Amino acid sequence: DGTDTPQVRYFDADAAEDGNQPLDLTVTEPHLTLDKSAEPPQPSLGDEVAFTLTLDHTATSTADAFDLVVTDTLPQGLSYVAGSASLAPSTVSADGRTLTWAIASLTQATDHLAIHYRARVAPSAVVGVGLVNDAQLTWKSLANATGAADSGRTGAGGPLNDYTATD
């Protein structure tokens, strides 16, 4: 009715049996993980670090994921090596520290996607101080979902609608 009030609809799953019988429904949602690794784990000044971002359906994932966005913001002291990504980023910030990938879908059949890229340790990075960062992944349950009642889920919600992974 447009007021965001839950609506009740009765359904008779078996017209031959008296009364209304419930229709068994199963909610299907994508559930993904994001894993980030770096090699070498302890680089020297001026070295290149090879990063791998792995997007993966979990065993409990029951649907394809759409409109995936991976954002990786490198810490001060690291910058992206232009052209080094196995899947070119959709955007790279001017300082080379924030990379964003927009991926149309990750199907259950495909199951996972690995993105490889390199970043260089600045000669001015502080020795002995860790260069720590997290990447973030968001996704939707339907392509072009808006989160409206008549659209797919977007990840803004509780346990059945939490479409964010960080590593």
mmCIF file of C-alpha atoms in Angstrom:
data_model
loop_
_atom_site.group_PDB
_atom_site.id
_atom_site.type_symbol
_atom_site.label_atom_id
_atom_site.label_comp_id
_atom_site.label_asym_id
_atom_site.label_seq_id
_atom_site.Cartn_x
_atom_site.Cartn_y
_atom_site.Cartn_z
ATOM 1 C CA ASP A 1 0.000 0.000 0.000
ATOM 2 C CA GLY A 2 3.036 2.300 -0.119
ATOM 3 C CA THR A 3 3.208 2.876 3.637
ATOM 4 C CA ASP A 4 5.878 0.230 4.314
ATOM 5 C CA THR A 5 3.332 -1.621 6.446
ATOM 6 C CA PRO A 6 3.727 -5.395 6.144
ATOM 7 C CA GLN A 7 0.958 -6.876 4.044
ATOM 8 C CA VAL A 8 -0.645 -10.243 4.751
ATOM 9 C CA ARG A 9 -1.799 -12.429 1.894
ATOM 10 C CA TYR A 10 -3.494 -15.781 2.401
ATOM 11 C CA PHE A 11 -2.683 -18.565 0.015
ATOM 12 C CA ASP A 12 -4.349 -21.911 -0.296
ATOM 13 C CA ALA A 13 -1.623 -24.325 -1.372
ATOM 14 C CA ASP A 14 -4.077 -27.226 -1.657
ATOM 15 C CA ALA A 15 -7.541 -26.253 -2.878
ATOM 16 C CA ALA A 16 -8.752 -29.856 -2.396
ATOM 17 C CA GLU A 17 -8.182 -29.628 1.388
ATOM 18 C CA ASP A 18 -10.431 -27.502 3.598
ATOM 19 C CA GLY A 19 -8.970 -24.262 4.942
ATOM 20 C CA ASN A 20 -5.877 -22.360 3.937
ATOM 21 C CA GLN A 21 -2.665 -24.350 3.763
ATOM 22 C CA PRO A 22 0.644 -22.493 3.933
ATOM 23 C CA LEU A 23 2.984 -22.364 1.003
ATOM 24 C CA ASP A 24 6.479 -23.447 1.953
ATOM 25 C CA LEU A 25 8.935 -20.762 0.889
ATOM 26 C CA THR A 26 12.686 -20.648 1.143
ATOM 27 C CA VAL A 27 14.459 -17.302 1.198
ATOM 28 C CA THR A 28 17.507 -17.372 -1.044
ATOM 29 C CA GLU A 29 20.269 -14.871 -0.541
ATOM 30 C CA PRO A 30 23.866 -14.542 -1.636
ATOM 31 C CA HIS A 31 26.466 -14.767 1.101
ATOM 32 C CA LEU A 32 30.028 -13.848 0.180
ATOM 33 C CA THR A 33 33.394 -13.544 1.864
ATOM 34 C CA LEU A 34 36.372 -11.376 1.032
ATOM 35 C CA ASP A 35 39.918 -12.499 1.739
ATOM 36 C CA LYS A 36 42.971 -10.300 1.234
ATOM 37 C CA SER A 37 46.552 -11.517 1.222
ATOM 38 C CA ALA A 38 49.922 -9.819 0.625
ATOM 39 C CA GLU A 39 53.280 -11.170 -0.508
ATOM 40 C CA PRO A 40 55.850 -10.538 0.841
ATOM 41 C CA PRO A 41 54.321 -9.895 4.273
ATOM 42 C CA GLN A 42 57.323 -7.764 5.357
ATOM 43 C CA PRO A 43 58.531 -5.716 2.368
ATOM 44 C CA SER A 44 61.448 -3.284 2.299
ATOM 45 C CA LEU A 45 61.350 0.360 1.239
ATOM 46 C CA GLY A 46 60.794 0.608 -2.520
ATOM 47 C CA ASP A 47 59.606 -3.017 -2.850
ATOM 48 C CA GLU A 48 56.466 -4.054 -4.668
ATOM 49 C CA VAL A 49 53.866 -5.994 -2.704
ATOM 50 C CA ALA A 50 51.586 -8.428 -4.564
ATOM 51 C CA PHE A 51 48.023 -8.320 -3.203
ATOM 52 C CA THR A 52 45.255 -10.822 -3.879
ATOM 53 C CA LEU A 53 41.609 -10.078 -3.141
ATOM 54 C CA THR A 54 39.456 -13.220 -3.282
ATOM 55 C CA LEU A 55 35.664 -12.900 -3.449
ATOM 56 C CA ASP A 56 33.925 -16.178 -2.711
ATOM 57 C CA HIS A 57 30.449 -17.627 -2.186
ATOM 58 C CA THR A 58 30.200 -19.339 1.204
ATOM 59 C CA ALA A 59 28.693 -22.795 1.645
ATOM 60 C CA THR A 60 25.484 -21.126 2.896
ATOM 61 C CA SER A 61 25.110 -18.870 -0.156
ATOM 62 C CA THR A 62 21.919 -19.743 -2.041
ATOM 63 C CA ALA A 63 21.806 -17.126 -4.809
ATOM 64 C CA ASP A 64 23.924 -15.186 -7.269
ATOM 65 C CA ALA A 65 25.274 -11.786 -6.158
ATOM 66 C CA PHE A 66 24.972 -8.627 -8.251
ATOM 67 C CA ASP A 67 26.396 -5.109 -8.428
ATOM 68 C CA LEU A 68 29.475 -6.014 -6.393
ATOM 69 C CA VAL A 69 31.764 -3.190 -5.299
ATOM 70 C CA VAL A 70 35.236 -3.845 -3.900
ATOM 71 C CA THR A 71 37.031 -0.884 -2.316
ATOM 72 C CA ASP A 72 40.616 -1.169 -1.149
ATOM 73 C CA THR A 73 42.176 1.889 0.473
ATOM 74 C CA LEU A 74 45.917 1.457 0.854
ATOM 75 C CA PRO A 75 47.585 3.039 3.877
ATOM 76 C CA GLN A 76 49.979 5.983 3.677
ATOM 77 C CA GLY A 77 53.262 4.533 2.416
ATOM 78 C CA LEU A 78 51.750 2.267 -0.252
ATOM 79 C CA SER A 79 50.549 3.201 -3.726
ATOM 80 C CA TYR A 80 49.031 1.187 -6.570
ATOM 81 C CA VAL A 81 51.332 0.219 -9.454
ATOM 82 C CA ALA A 82 49.345 1.432 -12.469
ATOM 83 C CA GLY A 83 48.341 -1.319 -14.888
ATOM 84 C CA SER A 84 49.270 -4.157 -12.519
ATOM 85 C CA ALA A 85 45.750 -5.419 -11.733
ATOM 86 C CA SER A 86 44.467 -8.658 -13.247
ATOM 87 C CA LEU A 87 41.058 -6.935 -13.418
ATOM 88 C CA ALA A 88 41.450 -3.225 -14.033
ATOM 89 C CA PRO A 89 39.960 -1.082 -11.237
ATOM 90 C CA SER A 90 36.913 0.991 -12.177
ATOM 91 C CA THR A 91 38.526 3.934 -10.412
ATOM 92 C CA VAL A 92 41.864 4.761 -8.811
ATOM 93 C CA SER A 93 42.224 7.855 -6.646
ATOM 94 C CA ALA A 94 44.682 10.554 -7.729
ATOM 95 C CA ASP A 95 47.138 9.534 -4.989
ATOM 96 C CA GLY A 96 46.975 5.865 -6.071
ATOM 97 C CA ARG A 97 45.773 4.706 -2.666
ATOM 98 C CA THR A 98 42.045 4.005 -3.158
ATOM 99 C CA LEU A 99 41.086 1.375 -5.710
ATOM 100 C CA THR A 100 37.491 0.493 -6.547
ATOM 101 C CA TRP A 101 36.221 -2.356 -8.687
ATOM 102 C CA ALA A 102 32.601 -2.555 -9.921
ATOM 103 C CA ILE A 103 31.668 -6.121 -10.868
ATOM 104 C CA ALA A 104 28.291 -6.903 -12.473
ATOM 105 C CA SER A 105 27.780 -10.317 -10.852
ATOM 106 C CA LEU A 106 29.312 -13.295 -9.126
ATOM 107 C CA THR A 107 27.248 -16.374 -9.885
ATOM 108 C CA GLN A 108 27.153 -19.500 -7.780
ATOM 109 C CA ALA A 109 28.421 -21.394 -10.822
ATOM 110 C CA THR A 110 31.479 -19.133 -10.994
ATOM 111 C CA ASP A 111 31.761 -19.341 -7.176
ATOM 112 C CA HIS A 112 34.805 -17.101 -6.716
ATOM 113 C CA LEU A 113 36.869 -14.334 -8.263
ATOM 114 C CA ALA A 114 40.477 -13.410 -7.535
ATOM 115 C CA ILE A 115 41.822 -9.916 -8.216
ATOM 116 C CA HIS A 116 45.606 -9.532 -8.215
ATOM 117 C CA TYR A 117 47.457 -6.220 -8.140
ATOM 118 C CA ARG A 118 50.706 -4.702 -6.941
ATOM 119 C CA ALA A 119 51.520 -1.704 -4.768
ATOM 120 C CA ARG A 120 54.879 -0.082 -4.115
ATOM 121 C CA VAL A 121 56.237 0.760 -0.666
ATOM 122 C CA ALA A 122 57.247 4.436 -0.635
ATOM 123 C CA PRO A 123 60.906 5.195 0.113
ATOM 124 C CA SER A 124 59.575 7.568 2.795
ATOM 125 C CA ALA A 125 57.501 4.887 4.611
ATOM 126 C CA VAL A 126 58.348 4.556 8.295
ATOM 127 C CA VAL A 127 60.473 1.458 8.890
ATOM 128 C CA GLY A 128 59.042 -0.886 11.536
ATOM 129 C CA VAL A 129 55.505 0.508 11.310
ATOM 130 C CA GLY A 130 52.982 -1.888 9.778
ATOM 131 C CA LEU A 131 51.182 -0.914 6.584
ATOM 132 C CA VAL A 132 47.768 -2.303 7.528
ATOM 133 C CA ASN A 133 44.530 -1.889 5.648
ATOM 134 C CA ASP A 134 41.242 -3.621 4.942
ATOM 135 C CA ALA A 135 39.343 -4.056 1.726
ATOM 136 C CA GLN A 136 35.546 -3.927 1.701
ATOM 137 C CA LEU A 137 33.030 -5.793 -0.470
ATOM 138 C CA THR A 138 29.342 -4.962 -0.888
ATOM 139 C CA TRP A 139 26.776 -6.675 -3.112
ATOM 140 C CA LYS A 140 23.061 -6.909 -3.896
ATOM 141 C CA SER A 141 20.585 -9.765 -4.294
ATOM 142 C CA LEU A 142 19.307 -8.555 -7.688
ATOM 143 C CA ALA A 143 20.880 -6.488 -10.435
ATOM 144 C CA ASN A 144 20.149 -2.776 -9.963
ATOM 145 C CA ALA A 145 18.394 -3.404 -6.626
ATOM 146 C CA THR A 146 17.379 -0.298 -4.695
ATOM 147 C CA GLY A 147 16.321 -1.836 -1.389
ATOM 148 C CA ALA A 148 12.719 -0.686 -1.898
ATOM 149 C CA ALA A 149 9.927 -3.099 -0.979
ATOM 150 C CA ASP A 150 9.450 -4.055 -4.634
ATOM 151 C CA SER A 151 13.179 -4.358 -5.380
ATOM 152 C CA GLY A 152 16.053 -6.612 -4.367
ATOM 153 C CA ARG A 153 18.021 -6.307 -1.175
ATOM 154 C CA THR A 154 21.010 -3.988 -1.013
ATOM 155 C CA GLY A 155 22.705 -4.973 2.231
ATOM 156 C CA ALA A 156 21.339 -2.255 4.489
ATOM 157 C CA GLY A 157 19.816 -4.328 7.250
ATOM 158 C CA GLY A 158 19.903 -7.180 9.707
ATOM 159 C CA PRO A 159 21.293 -10.684 9.595
ATOM 160 C CA LEU A 160 19.339 -11.720 6.493
ATOM 161 C CA ASN A 161 20.290 -8.537 4.695
ATOM 162 C CA ASP A 162 23.913 -7.854 5.556
ATOM 163 C CA TYR A 163 25.730 -7.726 2.251
ATOM 164 C CA THR A 164 29.121 -6.518 3.422
ATOM 165 C CA ALA A 165 32.398 -8.351 3.952
ATOM 166 C CA THR A 166 35.692 -6.884 5.109
ATOM 167 C CA ASP A 167 39.218 -8.255 5.231
#
